């Protein structure tokens, strides 16, 4: 199919309410016509984390207005879009219901096909929207709810090579921040404090480093941070900075080892590609400069291109959901029926086993 296509996308799986209109040109190029996001951060920060009930209500209140705004900014009417795509999992079930039901009602009323999209697939395909990346490539998703290394082979073809066996990386940042008395969300606060700290003052564990499997583990690191903090309490500002810097260093070293092995495996399996292989990073933790530098250097060493889409498209948004729908539409994959149900758990790779303790906050992606 080589037509010019446009899709309205809706995202409500966690604490961002978002709507977007994205086009796919005849040559396969993607173009974001509008992309509106309402972050509920203020409503949750008081509680130090996302409260599902508050999130669901906030989605109900914001979504209609955001959809109108997205269509208006894109200068298209509902009649003019080719389909509607909505996140139908994984995520917080209340929010998923709000987004998917809205999409179903609109699809029914306007007589448009509906695509129920896996949120992780949205993250996985974003680099094709921003950079026109060809398959196959590796993707590292590091957010508040996920830490996964995924082989992206094609639309709908994903292989999970590694995942966390306990906490997600963003969760480790958030918990570390909390125990050091830093504000939520913890990632940016830890990164800022670390700038003035000594990364060599504390020697923190680097879990699973050296092991052949490509999984991650971060809960031991968090425990070690707690021990270090307890031993030297009360903490001065400099102590907090030193712990944060040491924590980030341990993470960068861990990622170097884990992802380095992933890159080598990719080269072994896909040695004959015409272009340099690529590693894509997505998720809120991808904002961390130290982690970015680590991954960039690692890619350079292994002859990989390092692709980090603009931060707005690395974190939760509806443009990636619309684009995933466009990929399916262009690939002539069937739309979903109006009886499709939201799924709070929905692994991208159906063959991958659930690892003990992983995805406890599977709600967040
Ligand atoms: O992808 P995201 O915006 O939302 C979901 O998880 O759905 O990711 C949020 C996570 C939080 O855990 C936050 O602490 C972390 O990303 N994060 C960071 C940074 N900015 C956000 N972690 C480390 N360094 C940062 N600069
Ligand atoms: Zn996400």
XYZ file of C-alpha atoms and ligand atoms in Angstrom:
392
model
C 0.000 0.000 0.000
C 1.604 3.275 -1.045
C -1.077 5.863 -0.313
C -0.792 8.945 1.833
C -2.276 7.857 5.175
C -3.243 9.649 8.369
C -4.095 8.186 11.773
C -5.387 9.658 15.011
C -3.523 8.143 17.986
C -4.614 8.019 21.635
C -2.426 7.177 24.658
C -3.734 6.754 28.218
C -1.776 3.824 29.668
C -0.114 5.599 32.578
C 0.068 9.206 33.763
C 0.177 11.014 30.433
C -3.007 11.722 28.486
C -2.055 12.191 24.841
C -3.518 12.521 21.347
C -1.758 12.986 18.015
C -2.279 12.886 14.266
C 0.531 11.344 12.244
C 0.848 10.949 8.480
C 2.685 8.367 6.417
C 3.758 9.608 3.016
C 3.779 7.452 -0.097
C 7.532 6.917 0.208
C 7.095 5.553 3.760
C 8.246 8.716 5.493
C 6.399 9.653 8.670
C 5.272 13.151 9.607
C 3.812 14.288 12.919
C 0.946 16.662 12.157
C 0.081 17.250 15.805
C 1.176 15.817 19.130
C -0.460 16.975 22.357
C 0.404 15.612 25.790
C -1.090 16.446 29.146
C 1.194 15.300 31.954
C -0.536 14.472 35.215
C 2.726 14.806 37.153
C 1.417 17.543 39.453
C -1.556 15.423 40.468
C 0.627 12.464 41.470
C 3.814 14.070 42.831
C 2.163 14.679 46.196
C 1.916 10.898 46.615
C 5.434 10.079 45.411
C 4.150 7.892 42.556
C 1.280 7.326 40.139
C -2.099 6.711 41.804
C -4.185 4.597 39.354
C -7.574 5.964 40.397
C -6.452 9.593 40.100
C -4.872 8.784 36.716
C -8.074 7.234 35.322
C -10.174 10.214 36.379
C -7.682 12.682 34.968
C -7.718 10.817 31.615
C -11.532 11.037 31.497
C -11.415 14.765 32.128
C -8.632 15.596 29.669
C -9.019 13.203 26.742
C -11.913 14.680 24.727
C -10.346 18.148 24.736
C -6.951 16.757 23.743
C -8.372 14.813 20.803
C -10.155 17.917 19.566
C -6.946 19.894 19.956
C -4.890 17.269 18.086
C -7.319 17.215 15.135
C -7.491 21.016 15.119
C -3.701 21.483 15.157
C -3.302 18.903 12.389
C -6.010 20.696 10.445
C -7.913 17.478 9.722
C -11.433 16.363 10.545
C -12.273 12.964 11.957
C -13.716 12.060 8.561
C -10.361 12.657 6.934
C -8.290 10.265 9.067
C -7.827 6.730 7.739
C -8.013 4.978 11.112
C -7.913 5.408 14.869
C -5.193 3.830 17.004
C -5.319 3.567 20.786
C -3.052 1.992 23.380
C -4.782 -1.109 24.693
C -1.981 -2.382 26.953
C 0.152 -2.865 28.918
C -0.669 -0.279 31.554
C -3.052 0.808 34.286
C -6.379 -0.757 33.428
C -8.536 2.291 34.296
C -6.620 4.535 31.919
C -6.548 1.902 29.176
C -10.322 1.534 29.362
C -10.787 5.306 29.008
C -8.600 5.534 25.884
C -9.776 2.371 24.187
C -13.486 3.002 24.803
C -13.139 6.526 23.414
C -11.355 5.166 20.338
C -14.012 2.493 19.827
C -16.836 5.025 20.062
C -15.130 7.309 17.548
C -14.289 4.439 15.181
C -17.887 3.272 15.294
C -19.406 6.718 14.839
C -17.066 7.727 11.996
C -16.919 4.282 10.370
C -13.117 4.038 10.677
C -10.900 1.004 11.330
C -9.564 0.641 14.882
C -6.036 -0.427 15.793
C -5.489 -1.589 19.385
C -1.815 -0.916 19.953
C 0.690 -2.413 22.357
C 2.325 0.570 24.081
C 5.737 -1.126 23.911
C 5.324 -1.528 20.155
C 4.844 2.239 20.001
C 8.217 2.738 21.694
C 9.795 0.030 19.544
C 8.774 1.574 16.194
C 9.384 5.262 17.020
C 12.860 5.256 15.467
C 11.261 4.462 12.095
C 9.078 7.551 12.432
C 11.946 9.840 13.479
C 14.877 8.329 11.585
C 13.365 6.051 8.948
C 15.349 3.174 10.459
C 15.214 -0.142 8.570
C 14.683 -3.516 10.274
C 16.305 -5.231 12.115
C 17.632 -3.190 15.045
C 18.065 -3.395 18.804
C 16.039 -1.314 21.217
C 16.705 -0.553 24.865
C 13.566 0.574 26.671
C 14.365 2.124 30.043
C 11.408 3.721 31.828
C 9.684 3.747 35.198
C 8.084 0.363 34.498
C 10.371 -1.400 32.022
C 13.977 -2.258 31.363
C 14.055 -4.378 28.237
C 16.443 -5.086 25.428
C 14.360 -5.962 22.391
C 15.268 -7.177 18.930
C 12.931 -5.426 16.486
C 12.753 -7.626 13.374
C 9.657 -6.222 11.705
C 6.189 -4.838 12.386
C 4.763 -7.236 14.970
C 8.032 -9.200 15.156
C 9.780 -8.651 18.458
C 12.164 -10.794 20.446
C 12.954 -9.912 24.026
C 16.639 -10.525 24.653
C 16.795 -9.173 28.164
C 14.594 -7.774 30.916
C 14.861 -6.838 34.567
C 14.408 -9.603 37.096
C 13.328 -7.120 39.774
C 13.109 -3.296 39.597
C 12.920 -1.254 36.405
C 15.785 1.211 35.994
C 13.556 4.293 36.416
C 12.097 2.667 39.520
C 15.630 2.256 40.930
C 16.245 5.979 40.356
C 12.905 6.862 41.969
C 13.470 4.644 45.037
C 17.034 5.878 45.495
C 15.828 9.474 45.332
C 13.116 8.763 47.881
C 15.469 7.244 50.399
C 17.867 10.172 49.985
C 15.043 12.661 50.528
C 15.062 13.920 46.924
C 11.781 14.807 45.132
C 9.689 12.639 42.748
C 10.309 11.792 39.931
C 13.686 10.706 41.186
C 15.657 10.379 37.948
C 16.174 14.071 37.196
C 16.831 14.819 40.909
C 19.482 12.086 41.196
C 21.117 13.202 37.949
C 21.281 16.811 39.133
C 22.721 15.908 42.541
C 25.274 13.576 40.920
C 26.791 16.467 38.967
C 28.454 17.745 42.145
C 29.335 14.303 43.537
C 32.328 11.971 43.623
C 31.477 8.804 41.659
C 34.343 6.892 43.301
C 33.474 7.522 46.945
C 31.179 4.504 47.302
C 31.737 1.155 45.704
C 28.259 -0.109 44.811
C 27.395 -3.525 43.317
C 27.052 -4.095 39.558
C 24.483 -6.886 39.447
C 24.750 -9.625 36.786
C 27.887 -8.055 35.296
C 29.888 -10.771 33.568
C 26.940 -13.144 33.115
C 26.133 -14.422 29.645
C 22.357 -13.852 29.918
C 21.225 -10.377 28.893
C 18.949 -9.611 31.861
C 19.175 -6.769 34.371
C 18.787 -6.481 38.140
C 18.675 -3.267 40.148
C 17.153 -4.067 43.536
C 20.513 -5.018 45.124
C 21.899 -1.668 44.076
C 19.066 0.114 45.834
C 19.706 -1.924 49.004
C 23.417 -1.069 48.864
C 22.521 2.617 48.564
C 20.343 2.317 51.647
C 23.161 0.658 53.609
C 25.707 3.260 52.557
C 23.308 6.070 53.496
C 22.471 4.524 56.872
C 26.150 4.078 57.758
C 27.026 7.738 57.298
C 23.724 9.337 58.398
C 22.911 12.159 58.940
C 23.655 12.956 55.303
C 25.153 16.249 54.209
C 24.353 17.667 50.772
C 27.788 16.472 49.647
C 27.096 12.931 50.933
C 23.865 12.825 48.902
C 25.720 14.073 45.827
C 28.461 11.453 46.271
C 25.934 8.630 46.675
C 24.047 9.775 43.554
C 27.247 9.987 41.508
C 28.375 6.529 42.712
C 24.908 5.120 41.961
C 24.992 6.483 38.402
C 28.478 5.133 37.887
C 27.381 1.646 38.974
C 24.455 1.855 36.535
C 26.603 3.005 33.642
C 29.062 0.169 34.256
C 26.217 -2.331 34.447
C 24.671 -1.067 31.214
C 28.066 -1.160 29.478
C 28.390 -4.831 30.282
C 24.800 -5.918 29.621
C 24.213 -3.875 26.460
C 27.751 -4.578 25.195
C 26.890 -8.271 25.210
C 23.639 -7.526 23.412
C 25.478 -5.642 20.668
C 27.892 -8.538 20.204
C 25.028 -11.003 19.919
C 23.338 -8.784 17.332
C 26.536 -8.648 15.272
C 26.851 -12.419 15.427
C 23.274 -12.954 14.264
C 23.062 -10.113 11.738
C 26.651 -9.732 10.584
C 25.785 -9.246 6.925
C 23.719 -6.030 7.072
C 24.355 -3.429 4.336
C 24.382 -0.572 6.847
C 25.893 -0.163 10.317
C 23.698 -1.862 12.903
C 21.733 0.397 15.238
C 20.815 0.640 18.914
C 17.747 2.725 19.733
C 17.028 3.992 23.212
C 13.576 4.942 24.549
C 11.832 5.681 27.846
C 12.186 8.443 30.422
C 15.575 7.244 31.704
C 16.968 7.951 28.227
C 17.010 11.601 29.345
C 19.985 10.848 31.614
C 23.131 12.363 30.100
C 25.512 9.988 31.840
C 23.616 6.974 30.511
C 23.428 8.522 27.040
C 27.173 9.130 26.991
C 27.801 5.554 28.113
C 25.591 4.090 25.404
C 26.982 6.413 22.755
C 30.569 5.424 23.569
C 29.617 1.750 23.622
C 27.982 2.019 20.203
C 31.049 3.744 18.801
C 33.280 0.927 20.073
C 31.073 -1.747 18.510
C 30.393 0.041 15.212
C 26.720 0.694 15.978
C 24.700 3.816 15.242
C 23.221 5.219 18.464
C 19.710 6.520 17.904
C 17.972 8.498 20.625
C 14.731 10.056 19.333
C 13.929 13.538 20.727
C 13.013 13.241 24.393
C 9.390 14.129 23.755
C 9.127 10.998 21.604
C 11.209 8.832 23.992
C 8.707 9.348 26.799
C 5.008 8.510 26.604
C 3.153 10.183 23.733
C 0.398 9.434 21.225
C 2.436 10.057 18.064
C 4.158 6.701 18.571
C 0.765 5.005 18.940
C -0.550 6.605 15.729
C 2.684 5.601 13.963
C 2.398 1.973 15.136
C -1.116 2.001 13.655
C 0.232 3.436 10.392
C 2.883 0.723 10.226
C 0.183 -1.924 10.576
C -2.087 -0.220 8.065
C 0.730 0.176 5.520
C 1.736 -3.449 6.096
C -1.869 -4.388 5.258
C -2.373 -6.026 8.630
C -5.994 -6.429 9.698
C -7.623 -3.848 11.995
C -9.029 -4.925 15.368
C -12.687 -5.639 16.055
C -14.698 -3.373 18.341
C -14.739 -6.215 20.881
C -10.986 -5.960 21.510
C -10.259 -5.785 25.254
C -7.634 -3.748 27.126
C -4.817 -5.784 28.703
C -2.931 -4.566 31.760
C -0.193 -7.106 30.988
C 0.809 -7.643 27.403
C 4.396 -8.680 26.631
C 5.688 -7.664 23.211
C 7.324 -11.026 22.808
C 4.674 -13.633 23.570
C 7.335 -16.383 23.638
C 9.406 -14.741 26.387
C 8.894 -16.141 29.875
C 7.855 -13.906 32.745
C 10.898 -13.550 34.981
C 10.438 -13.708 38.705
C 9.735 -10.260 40.091
C 9.944 -8.442 36.766
C 7.288 -5.963 35.764
C 5.800 -5.563 39.231
C 4.890 -2.128 38.060
C 4.137 -3.582 34.617
C 1.526 -0.891 34.578
C 4.130 1.659 33.625
C 5.953 1.515 30.370
O 9.006 6.851 30.170
P 8.652 7.646 31.360
O 8.510 9.134 31.209
O 7.340 7.172 32.033
C 6.990 5.878 32.324
O 7.735 5.164 33.030
O 5.923 5.518 31.843
O 9.765 7.354 32.450
C 9.711 7.884 33.739
C 10.930 7.385 34.498
C 10.899 7.755 35.976
O 11.233 6.615 36.732
C 11.961 8.835 36.065
O 12.588 8.890 37.334
C 12.932 8.412 34.982
O 12.122 7.956 33.921
N 13.743 9.539 34.523
C 15.092 9.606 34.651
C 15.484 10.884 34.170
N 14.357 11.540 33.758
C 13.310 10.702 33.975
N 15.968 8.710 35.136
C 17.264 9.071 35.134
N 17.731 10.276 34.719
C 16.874 11.210 34.234
N 17.329 12.406 33.822
Zn 6.153 4.174 27.822
